[in-house]
Short mmCIF file of C-alpha atoms in Angstrom, two decimals:
data_model
loop_
_atom_site.label_atom_id
_atom_site.label_comp_id
_atom_site.label_asym_id
_atom_site.label_seq_id
_atom_site.Cartn_x
_atom_site.Cartn_y
_atom_site.Cartn_z
CA MET A 1 12.57 12.07 -19.53
CA ASN A 2 14.81 9.64 -21.40
CA ALA A 3 15.26 6.31 -19.78
CA THR A 4 18.09 5.13 -22.13
CA ILE A 5 21.18 3.99 -20.23
CA PRO A 6 24.40 5.17 -21.90
CA ASN A 7 27.12 2.65 -22.79
CA GLY A 8 29.76 2.42 -20.14
CA THR A 9 27.40 3.16 -17.30
CA PRO A 10 28.37 0.98 -14.21
CA PHE A 11 26.19 -2.05 -13.86
CA TRP A 12 24.64 -1.02 -10.63
CA ARG A 13 23.30 2.11 -12.33
CA ARG A 14 21.23 -0.18 -14.59
CA PHE A 15 18.98 -1.30 -11.84
CA PRO A 16 15.51 0.29 -12.04
CA VAL A 17 15.52 1.48 -8.49
CA VAL A 18 18.96 3.32 -8.98
CA GLN A 19 17.80 4.75 -12.36
CA ALA A 20 14.67 6.17 -10.70
CA PHE A 21 16.60 7.51 -7.79
CA HIS A 22 18.87 9.56 -10.09
CA GLU A 23 15.99 10.78 -12.26
CA LEU A 24 14.21 12.30 -9.36
CA ASP A 25 15.00 15.96 -8.16
CA HIS A 26 16.78 16.39 -4.95
CA GLU A 27 13.67 17.22 -2.87
CA PRO A 28 11.60 14.19 -3.62
CA ARG A 29 14.69 12.07 -3.49
CA SER A 30 15.30 13.03 0.13
CA PHE A 31 12.17 11.10 1.19
CA LEU A 32 13.53 7.75 0.07
CA GLY A 33 16.09 7.30 2.85
CA TYR A 34 13.42 7.70 5.44
CA VAL A 35 11.22 5.34 3.44
CA ALA A 36 13.83 2.54 3.50
CA PHE A 37 14.07 2.43 7.44
CA ASN A 38 10.43 3.06 7.77
CA VAL A 39 9.56 0.05 5.63
CA VAL A 40 11.81 -2.12 7.87
CA GLY A 41 9.94 -1.04 10.92
CA TRP A 42 6.45 -1.35 9.23
CA GLN A 43 7.12 -4.99 7.90
CA CYS A 44 8.28 -6.11 11.33
CA VAL A 45 5.51 -4.56 13.26
CA ILE A 46 2.38 -4.49 10.96
CA GLY A 47 3.41 -6.84 8.31
CA PRO A 48 2.71 -10.61 7.97
CA ALA A 49 4.47 -11.16 11.32
CA LEU A 50 1.63 -9.48 13.10
CA VAL A 51 -0.94 -11.91 11.73
CA LEU A 52 1.29 -14.97 12.45
CA LEU A 53 2.04 -13.72 15.92
CA ALA A 54 -1.75 -13.26 16.54
CA ARG A 55 -2.41 -16.86 15.41
CA ARG A 56 0.57 -18.09 17.36
CA ILE A 57 -1.10 -16.92 20.65
CA ASP A 58 -4.39 -18.49 19.44
CA MET A 59 -6.26 -15.20 18.58
CA PRO A 60 -9.43 -16.09 16.61
CA PRO A 61 -9.91 -14.92 13.11
CA SER A 62 -12.52 -12.29 14.03
CA TRP A 63 -10.11 -10.72 16.49
CA VAL A 64 -7.36 -10.81 13.79
CA GLY A 65 -9.73 -8.86 11.49
CA LYS A 66 -10.16 -6.21 14.12
CA LEU A 67 -6.43 -6.14 14.64
CA LEU A 68 -5.81 -5.49 10.92
CA SER A 69 -8.42 -2.74 10.96
CA PHE A 70 -6.59 -0.59 13.59
CA THR A 71 -4.08 0.77 11.03
CA PRO A 72 -6.55 2.17 8.53
CA LEU A 73 -9.37 3.09 10.85
CA SER A 74 -7.08 5.03 13.16
CA MET A 75 -6.43 7.28 10.28
CA VAL A 76 -9.73 9.01 10.71
CA LEU A 77 -7.94 10.97 13.41
CA VAL A 78 -6.37 13.07 10.64
CA LEU A 79 -9.69 14.86 10.45
CA PHE A 80 -8.63 16.78 13.47
CA THR A 81 -5.10 17.53 12.58
CA VAL A 82 -5.66 20.42 10.10
CA ARG A 83 -4.74 23.24 12.58
CA ILE A 84 -1.95 21.14 14.19
CA ILE A 85 -0.28 20.51 10.64
CA SER A 86 -0.73 24.20 9.71
CA ARG A 87 0.81 25.44 12.82
CA VAL A 88 3.44 22.82 13.88
CA GLY A 89 4.30 21.63 10.35
CA SER A 90 4.77 18.18 8.88
CA LYS A 91 8.25 17.66 10.09
CA ARG A 92 7.93 18.35 13.67
CA LEU A 93 4.62 16.56 13.97
CA MET A 94 5.87 13.44 12.28
CA LEU A 95 9.02 13.38 14.41
CA ALA A 96 7.00 13.52 17.67
CA ALA A 97 4.46 10.95 16.31
CA TRP A 98 6.98 8.42 14.95
CA LEU A 99 8.96 8.52 18.26
CA THR A 100 5.75 7.87 20.20
CA ARG A 101 4.57 5.09 18.11
CA ASN A 102 7.90 3.24 18.55
CA ILE A 103 7.75 3.44 22.32
CA LEU A 104 4.16 2.32 22.48
CA ILE A 105 4.65 -0.85 20.39
CA CYS A 106 7.28 -2.01 22.85
CA GLY A 107 4.34 -3.49 24.90
CA VAL A 108 4.55 -6.54 22.75
CA PHE A 109 7.62 -7.60 24.60
CA LEU A 110 5.51 -8.38 27.62
CA ILE A 111 3.47 -11.00 25.70
CA PRO A 112 5.52 -14.08 26.80
CA TRP A 113 5.19 -13.20 30.49
CA VAL A 114 1.60 -12.28 30.21
CA TYR A 115 0.81 -15.42 28.16
CA GLY A 116 2.46 -17.56 30.68
CA THR A 117 0.96 -15.86 33.72
CA TRP A 118 -2.63 -15.10 32.64
CA GLY A 119 -3.11 -17.18 29.55
CA PRO A 120 -3.86 -16.52 25.79
CA ARG A 121 -6.62 -13.97 26.23
CA ALA A 122 -4.52 -11.60 28.24
CA ALA A 123 -1.84 -11.76 25.62
CA TRP A 124 -4.44 -10.89 22.99
CA TYR A 125 -5.30 -7.73 24.83
CA VAL A 126 -1.57 -6.83 25.17
CA LEU A 127 -0.96 -7.33 21.39
CA MET A 128 -4.15 -5.38 20.52
CA GLY A 129 -3.33 -2.55 22.88
CA SER A 130 0.26 -2.25 21.81
CA THR A 131 -0.83 -2.28 18.04
CA LEU A 132 -3.57 0.18 18.66
CA GLY A 133 -1.31 2.62 20.44
CA PHE A 134 1.20 2.26 17.65
CA CYS A 135 -1.59 3.04 14.97
CA LEU A 136 -3.12 6.00 16.85
CA ALA A 137 0.33 7.69 17.29
CA ARG A 138 1.05 7.09 13.51
CA ALA A 139 -2.36 8.45 12.54
CA ILE A 140 -1.67 11.71 14.28
CA GLY A 141 1.56 12.25 12.51
CA ALA A 142 0.50 10.70 9.15
CA GLY A 143 -1.61 13.69 8.12
CA GLY A 144 1.53 15.69 7.62
CA TRP A 145 2.85 13.29 5.00
CA TRP A 146 0.69 14.18 2.08
CA PRO A 147 1.06 17.93 2.33
CA TRP A 148 4.85 17.46 2.63
CA LEU A 149 4.83 15.33 -0.55
CA HIS A 150 2.62 17.93 -2.42
CA GLU A 151 5.10 20.59 -1.32
CA LEU A 152 8.28 18.85 -2.55
CA VAL A 153 7.33 16.52 -5.52
CA PRO A 154 6.72 18.32 -8.79
CA SER A 155 3.73 17.23 -10.81
CA ASN A 156 5.68 15.89 -13.69
CA GLN A 157 7.60 13.36 -11.31
CA ARG A 158 4.77 12.09 -9.14
CA GLY A 159 4.27 8.86 -11.00
CA LEU A 160 8.08 8.38 -10.91
CA TYR A 161 8.28 9.25 -7.23
CA PHE A 162 5.68 6.88 -6.23
CA SER A 163 7.15 4.08 -8.31
CA ALA A 164 10.61 4.86 -6.86
CA GLU A 165 9.14 4.82 -3.33
CA THR A 166 7.48 1.57 -4.05
CA MET A 167 10.68 0.03 -5.40
CA VAL A 168 12.61 1.08 -2.43
CA SER A 169 9.96 -0.23 -0.09
CA ASN A 170 9.81 -3.70 -1.91
CA LEU A 171 13.57 -3.92 -2.28
CA ILE A 172 13.76 -3.59 1.53
CA SER A 173 10.65 -5.83 1.94
CA VAL A 174 12.33 -8.67 0.01
CA LEU A 175 15.31 -8.41 2.42
CA VAL A 176 13.25 -8.10 5.62
CA LEU A 177 10.79 -10.74 4.67
CA GLY A 178 13.58 -13.14 3.70
CA VAL A 179 15.21 -12.53 7.14
CA GLN A 180 11.83 -13.10 8.85
CA ALA A 181 11.39 -16.21 6.99
CA LEU A 182 14.76 -17.56 8.20
CA ILE A 183 13.87 -16.48 11.76
CA LEU A 184 10.53 -18.19 11.74
CA MET A 185 11.61 -21.28 9.81
CA ASN A 186 10.70 -24.54 11.51
CA THR A 187 9.83 -22.87 14.85
CA GLN A 188 6.82 -21.46 16.75
CA ALA A 189 8.88 -19.94 19.58
CA LEU A 190 7.50 -16.55 20.88
CA SER A 191 11.05 -15.33 21.12
CA ARG A 192 11.50 -15.43 17.34
CA TYR A 193 8.46 -13.28 16.79
CA LEU A 194 9.72 -10.73 19.41
CA MET A 195 13.13 -10.83 17.65
CA ILE A 196 11.37 -9.51 14.60
CA TYR A 197 9.66 -6.71 16.72
CA ALA A 198 13.02 -5.76 18.06
CA ILE A 199 14.39 -5.25 14.63
CA GLY A 200 11.35 -3.16 13.71
CA VAL A 201 11.46 -0.79 16.65
CA SER A 202 15.25 -0.28 16.05
CA ALA A 203 14.66 0.64 12.35
CA GLY A 204 11.78 2.93 13.37
CA LEU A 205 14.06 4.92 15.74
CA ILE A 206 16.68 5.22 12.93
CA SER A 207 13.97 6.57 10.49
CA LEU A 208 13.69 9.66 12.71
CA ILE A 209 17.16 10.79 11.78
CA TYR A 210 16.20 10.71 8.07
CA ILE A 211 12.86 12.56 8.78
CA ALA A 212 14.97 15.37 10.26
CA ARG A 213 17.09 15.52 7.14
CA ILE A 214 14.14 16.04 4.64
CA PRO A 215 13.90 19.75 3.60
CA GLY A 216 10.58 21.75 3.95
CA GLY A 217 7.63 20.52 6.03
CA LYS A 218 7.09 23.76 7.96
CA GLY A 219 3.61 24.89 9.04
CA SER A 220 1.53 27.03 6.73
CA ALA A 221 1.23 29.43 9.62
CA GLU A 222 5.04 30.12 9.19
CA LYS A 223 4.29 30.86 5.54
CA GLN A 224 1.13 32.80 5.53
CA ARG A 225 -0.95 34.84 7.89
CA HIS A 226 -3.95 32.57 8.20
CA PRO A 227 -3.38 28.76 8.80
CA GLU A 228 -5.90 26.19 7.49
CA THR A 229 -8.81 25.28 9.61
CA PHE A 230 -11.84 23.04 9.31
CA ALA A 231 -13.27 25.37 6.71
CA SER A 232 -10.86 23.80 4.25
CA TYR A 233 -13.05 20.71 4.27
CA SER A 234 -15.86 22.71 2.70
CA ARG A 235 -13.78 23.07 -0.42
CA VAL A 236 -13.54 19.38 -0.59
CA LEU A 237 -17.21 18.79 -0.11
CA SER A 238 -18.21 21.25 -2.77
CA ASP A 239 -15.79 19.50 -5.23
CA LEU A 240 -18.19 16.95 -6.67
CA PRO A 241 -15.61 15.38 -9.26
CA TYR A 242 -13.16 14.95 -6.42
CA LEU A 243 -15.83 13.31 -4.19
CA ARG A 244 -16.74 10.91 -7.09
CA PHE A 245 -13.07 10.14 -7.47
CA LEU A 246 -12.77 9.48 -3.70
CA ALA A 247 -15.74 7.15 -3.60
CA VAL A 248 -14.54 4.94 -6.45
CA SER A 249 -10.91 4.91 -5.21
CA ALA A 250 -12.22 3.89 -1.72
CA LEU A 251 -14.24 0.96 -3.19
CA GLY A 252 -11.16 0.03 -5.22
CA PHE A 253 -8.97 -0.08 -1.98
CA SER A 254 -11.79 -2.13 -0.35
CA CYS A 255 -11.50 -4.70 -3.10
CA LEU A 256 -7.89 -4.93 -2.46
CA ALA A 257 -8.55 -5.35 1.31
CA TRP A 258 -10.99 -8.20 0.68
CA TYR A 259 -7.95 -10.16 -0.57
CA THR A 260 -5.12 -8.91 1.62
CA SER A 261 -7.15 -9.41 4.85
CA CYS A 262 -7.63 -13.16 4.19
CA SER A 263 -4.84 -14.25 2.05
CA VAL A 264 -2.29 -14.92 4.83
CA LEU A 265 -5.08 -16.57 6.95
CA TYR A 266 -6.02 -18.71 3.94
CA MET A 267 -2.41 -19.84 3.30
CA ARG A 268 -1.92 -20.63 7.03
CA ASP A 269 -5.33 -21.95 8.09
CA ALA A 270 -6.85 -23.39 5.04
CA LEU A 271 -3.78 -24.53 2.99
CA GLY A 272 -1.70 -25.40 6.02
CA LEU A 273 1.45 -23.68 4.83
CA SER A 274 4.12 -22.89 7.35
CA SER A 275 4.92 -19.42 8.57
CA GLY A 276 8.27 -19.42 6.96
CA TYR A 277 6.86 -20.43 3.58
CA ILE A 278 4.15 -17.77 3.81
CA THR A 279 6.79 -15.09 4.53
CA ALA A 280 8.83 -16.40 1.49
CA ILE A 281 5.77 -15.96 -0.70
CA THR A 282 5.41 -12.47 0.52
CA SER A 283 8.92 -11.76 -0.13
CA ALA A 284 8.61 -13.14 -3.64
CA GLY A 285 5.69 -10.72 -4.26
CA SER A 286 7.81 -7.83 -3.07
CA LEU A 287 10.54 -8.99 -5.56
CA GLY A 288 7.87 -8.89 -8.31
CA ILE A 289 6.85 -5.49 -7.36
CA LEU A 290 10.42 -4.30 -7.35
CA MET A 291 10.98 -5.49 -10.95
CA THR A 292 7.68 -3.99 -12.39
CA ILE A 293 6.64 -0.99 -10.47
CA ARG A 294 8.94 1.52 -12.40
CA ALA A 295 7.20 0.68 -15.69
CA TRP A 296 3.87 1.29 -14.21
CA GLY A 297 4.86 4.59 -12.68
CA ARG A 298 6.15 5.76 -16.09
CA PHE A 299 3.00 4.55 -17.75
CA ALA A 300 0.81 6.54 -15.27
CA ASP A 301 2.93 9.62 -15.95
CA GLN A 302 2.61 9.46 -19.67
CA SER A 303 -0.70 7.82 -20.21
CA GLY A 304 -2.55 9.00 -17.28
CA SER A 305 -3.84 7.72 -14.07
CA ALA A 306 -7.28 6.62 -15.34
CA ARG A 307 -5.75 4.03 -17.74
CA ALA A 308 -3.29 2.89 -15.26
CA MET A 309 -5.89 2.49 -12.40
CA PHE A 310 -8.23 0.55 -14.80
CA LYS A 311 -5.61 -1.81 -15.98
CA THR A 312 -3.92 -2.58 -12.56
CA LEU A 313 -7.14 -3.06 -10.77
CA PHE A 314 -8.60 -5.22 -13.50
CA ALA A 315 -5.31 -7.52 -13.33
CA PHE A 316 -5.39 -7.58 -9.53
CA ALA A 317 -9.11 -8.62 -9.69
CA LEU A 318 -8.24 -11.71 -11.96
CA ALA A 319 -5.38 -12.74 -9.62
CA SER A 320 -7.70 -12.68 -6.72
CA LEU A 321 -10.18 -14.80 -8.62
CA SER A 322 -7.47 -17.32 -9.29
CA PHE A 323 -7.42 -18.04 -5.45
CA LEU A 324 -10.80 -19.87 -6.08
CA LEU A 325 -8.94 -22.52 -7.93
CA LEU A 326 -6.58 -23.30 -5.15
CA LEU A 327 -7.72 -26.10 -2.89
CA PRO A 328 -6.27 -27.68 0.28
CA ASP A 329 -5.04 -31.29 0.35
CA HIS A 330 -3.57 -31.06 -3.05
CA ALA A 331 0.27 -31.21 -3.51
CA TRP A 332 0.34 -28.93 -6.40
CA THR A 333 -1.36 -26.12 -4.40
CA ARG A 334 1.86 -25.36 -2.61
CA TRP A 335 3.38 -24.32 -6.01
CA ALA A 336 0.27 -23.16 -7.88
CA ILE A 337 -0.21 -20.37 -5.40
CA LEU A 338 3.06 -18.59 -6.35
CA PRO A 339 1.85 -17.06 -9.67
CA PRO A 340 -1.43 -15.42 -8.45
CA ALA A 341 0.11 -14.36 -5.10
CA ILE A 342 2.91 -12.60 -6.83
CA ALA A 343 0.56 -11.16 -9.52
CA SER A 344 -1.80 -9.81 -6.83
CA ALA A 345 1.11 -8.11 -5.00
CA VAL A 346 2.38 -6.52 -8.22
CA PHE A 347 -0.89 -5.06 -9.32
CA ASN A 348 -1.89 -4.08 -5.85
CA ALA A 349 1.18 -1.98 -5.57
CA ALA A 350 0.78 -0.63 -9.13
CA PHE A 351 -2.84 0.47 -8.33
CA ASN A 352 -1.52 2.24 -5.32
CA VAL A 353 0.90 4.18 -7.36
CA SER A 354 -1.64 5.13 -9.83
CA ALA A 355 -4.35 6.18 -7.36
CA ASN A 356 -1.91 8.23 -5.22
CA ARG A 357 -0.68 10.01 -8.42
CA ALA A 358 -4.22 10.75 -9.39
CA ASN A 359 -5.08 12.07 -5.89
CA LEU A 360 -2.04 14.46 -5.90
CA SER A 361 -3.10 15.75 -9.35
CA PHE A 362 -6.65 16.42 -8.15
CA ILE A 363 -5.50 18.57 -5.15
CA LYS A 364 -5.96 22.34 -5.36
CA GLU A 365 -3.25 24.62 -4.20
CA THR A 366 -5.61 26.20 -1.56
CA GLY A 367 -6.75 23.83 1.08
CA VAL A 368 -4.10 21.17 0.53
CA VAL A 369 -4.43 19.66 4.09
CA GLY A 370 -8.14 19.39 3.62
CA TYR A 371 -7.88 17.38 0.43
CA THR A 372 -5.05 15.14 1.74
CA ASN A 373 -6.87 14.50 4.89
CA ALA A 374 -10.11 13.68 3.00
CA TRP A 375 -8.17 11.15 0.92
CA SER A 376 -6.72 9.68 4.03
CA ILE A 377 -10.06 9.31 5.83
CA PHE A 378 -11.98 7.86 2.81
CA THR A 379 -9.53 5.25 1.97
CA SER A 380 -8.82 4.43 5.52
CA ILE A 381 -12.40 3.65 6.29
CA ALA A 382 -12.64 1.40 3.31
CA LEU A 383 -9.30 -0.34 4.30
CA GLY A 384 -10.37 -0.50 7.97
CA ALA A 385 -13.91 -1.76 7.72
CA THR A 386 -13.18 -4.43 5.34
CA PRO A 387 -10.90 -6.58 7.53
CA ILE A 388 -13.54 -6.56 10.35
CA ILE A 389 -16.08 -7.90 7.93
CA VAL A 390 -13.66 -10.43 6.48
CA GLY A 391 -12.57 -11.78 9.82
CA ASN A 392 -16.30 -12.36 10.89
CA ILE A 393 -17.19 -14.11 7.65
CA ILE A 394 -14.23 -16.50 7.85
CA GLU A 395 -14.94 -17.26 11.50
CA ALA A 396 -18.61 -17.99 10.62
CA TRP A 397 -18.24 -19.80 7.42
CA GLY A 398 -14.72 -21.20 7.47
CA PHE A 399 -13.51 -22.31 4.02
CA ASP A 400 -16.52 -21.04 2.23
CA GLY A 401 -15.93 -17.64 3.90
CA PHE A 402 -12.56 -17.47 2.34
CA ARG A 403 -13.92 -18.23 -1.10
CA LEU A 404 -16.57 -15.59 -0.68
CA CYS A 405 -13.98 -12.99 0.19
CA PHE A 406 -11.87 -13.75 -2.96
CA ALA A 407 -15.06 -13.65 -5.15
CA ILE A 408 -16.06 -10.24 -3.72
CA SER A 409 -12.37 -8.97 -4.27
CA GLY A 410 -12.40 -10.22 -7.80
CA PHE A 411 -15.83 -9.30 -9.12
CA GLY A 412 -15.86 -6.02 -7.14
CA GLY A 413 -12.41 -5.11 -8.55
CA ILE A 414 -13.50 -5.54 -12.18
CA LEU A 415 -16.60 -3.31 -11.56
CA CYS A 416 -14.42 -0.67 -9.87
CA ALA A 417 -11.76 -0.89 -12.57
CA LEU A 418 -14.45 0.23 -15.11
CA LEU A 419 -15.57 2.93 -12.86
CA CYS A 420 -12.08 4.34 -12.68
CA ARG A 421 -12.39 5.15 -16.48
CA VAL A 422 -15.36 7.42 -15.73
CA THR A 423 -14.32 9.13 -12.59
CA VAL A 424 -10.64 9.82 -13.11
CA PRO A 425 -10.21 12.68 -15.64
CA ASP A 426 -6.42 12.24 -15.73
CA GLY A 427 -6.08 10.28 -19.01
CA GLU A 428 -7.40 10.10 -22.58
CA PRO A 429 -11.28 9.61 -22.70
CA VAL A 430 -12.53 6.37 -24.16
CA ALA A 431 -15.93 5.66 -25.54
CA LEU A 432 -17.17 2.02 -25.41
CA SER A 433 -20.48 0.85 -26.73
CA VAL A 434 -22.33 -2.07 -25.08
CA THR A 435 -21.38 -4.21 -28.15
CA GLN A 436 -17.80 -3.49 -27.49
CA LEU A 437 -18.00 -4.13 -23.80
CA ILE A 438 -19.39 -7.63 -24.32
CA ASN A 439 -16.88 -8.42 -27.05
CA PRO A 440 -14.76 -11.29 -25.59
CA GLY A 441 -11.77 -10.11 -27.42
CA LEU A 442 -11.65 -6.89 -25.41
CA PRO A 443 -10.56 -8.52 -22.14
CA ILE A 444 -7.93 -10.46 -24.02
CA ARG A 445 -6.47 -7.47 -25.69
CA THR A 446 -6.49 -5.66 -22.25
CA LEU A 447 -4.73 -8.47 -20.56
CA ALA A 448 -2.12 -8.55 -23.44
CA ARG A 449 -1.43 -4.85 -22.93
CA ILE A 450 -1.18 -5.28 -19.16
CA ALA A 451 1.39 -7.92 -19.70
CA TYR A 452 3.19 -5.73 -22.26
CA ILE A 453 3.36 -2.77 -19.81
CA THR A 454 4.27 -4.96 -16.82
CA ALA A 455 7.24 -6.50 -18.75
CA GLY A 456 8.62 -2.95 -19.50
CA PHE A 457 7.91 -3.00 -23.17
CA HIS A 458 5.60 0.03 -23.28
CA ARG A 459 7.16 3.04 -25.00
CA SER A 460 6.76 5.06 -21.78
CA ASN A 461 9.43 2.97 -20.10
CA ARG A 462 11.75 3.63 -23.14
CA GLY A 463 11.44 7.40 -22.75
CA SER A 464 9.47 7.77 -26.00
CA ASP A 465 6.72 10.33 -26.57
CA TYR A 466 3.20 9.96 -25.17
CA ASP A 467 1.55 6.83 -26.37
CA THR A 468 -1.83 7.69 -27.62
CA PRO A 469 -4.35 4.82 -27.13
CA GLY A 470 -6.62 3.73 -29.84
CA PRO A 471 -10.21 4.85 -29.88
CA HIS A 472 -11.48 1.65 -28.27
CA GLU A 473 -8.69 0.82 -25.92
CA PRO A 474 -9.69 0.93 -22.30
#
């Protein structure tokens, strides 16, 4: 696939997101309209505004950790949706679940009345109940997403699709978070937070129109005589290479969550940054993702998920460790936080693209729902348990708790990055001796190559042939 832009092409066709959109086949392209409106709803309901609203109504950090765990832990429900997906189909299930979740989240609009009548604790329960209802409804429908992707996205476009999806998500996120920053600027009024939620619910309802327009998504019972049942999980449990991949991927996502679960709290409570400035930082991270993710998607398609997962998780770990250098009560911290915050967002997204691509490549044609549900369950447990632990550590140890979380994210990420090279077969094998591993020049060369890929200079981003790594390149 050649990425070269012909002379005379309109300037708007030169943007990476537009290029990626036109390079995709029609079927995977049809997902992107839904993704755009879904991201608006997601950022307004489960994004940084959720944490900021929780702290606005004086919810303690341990409760905030539990609140953040609802989204991933609720995904365990997909374990019981195999037969539903097979019979009903992805499209009908997602339409019903997405409508339900938008109705349930409307409970947050009762918070001002409850807060004024019964006090903060009652408002905590309303926020947690509404968010939990939203997450449970989402989880029931989300099991249909991965089989639908597997059905419509061809194997040679999976890295491109996930990078295009990420670019669309972050283009929208830049705009949405910018609007949120303006809404929350210099104010703590509850009505401003509820304005954000109103935007999110409206966008969520519009996304239903786009779900209905996506082709496919029928149940396997409509295509074959016997729909999938719980027996499909036996294929997963007997697939040891896939289980090893799941375990390492789940640990990698946990390392990401050690950072993401505490970064907003750290900026607000430890560094004293305003809600508007925190939202602006998040928006800058989304802009960084938008500018770089296409290059990482192409790199994963050409050079393999193993190399992409290693490099992106390694870079994320270093960005997380950089937060240990940021201290409160220093004027320079307000500006020094920007590079590591943006880098962590960029490589978090790039790791997600690489890991999702690797997962689709692992999935067998038989038992698709079993494999995709197993992926959702493993990663969701890792992403759900971590915020609970993080919240309790921060509440118990304060500033030192924040530093411990960043250290675990960084050093754990480096270890998991190395394990990715062993457990993910999608990529050129590399043999490293102990002498080479302790060579101080190796990390420097790796960082240089990461920067080279991120800037878009790698030959995969220019449509060249496969870039064969050197014998000692991780």
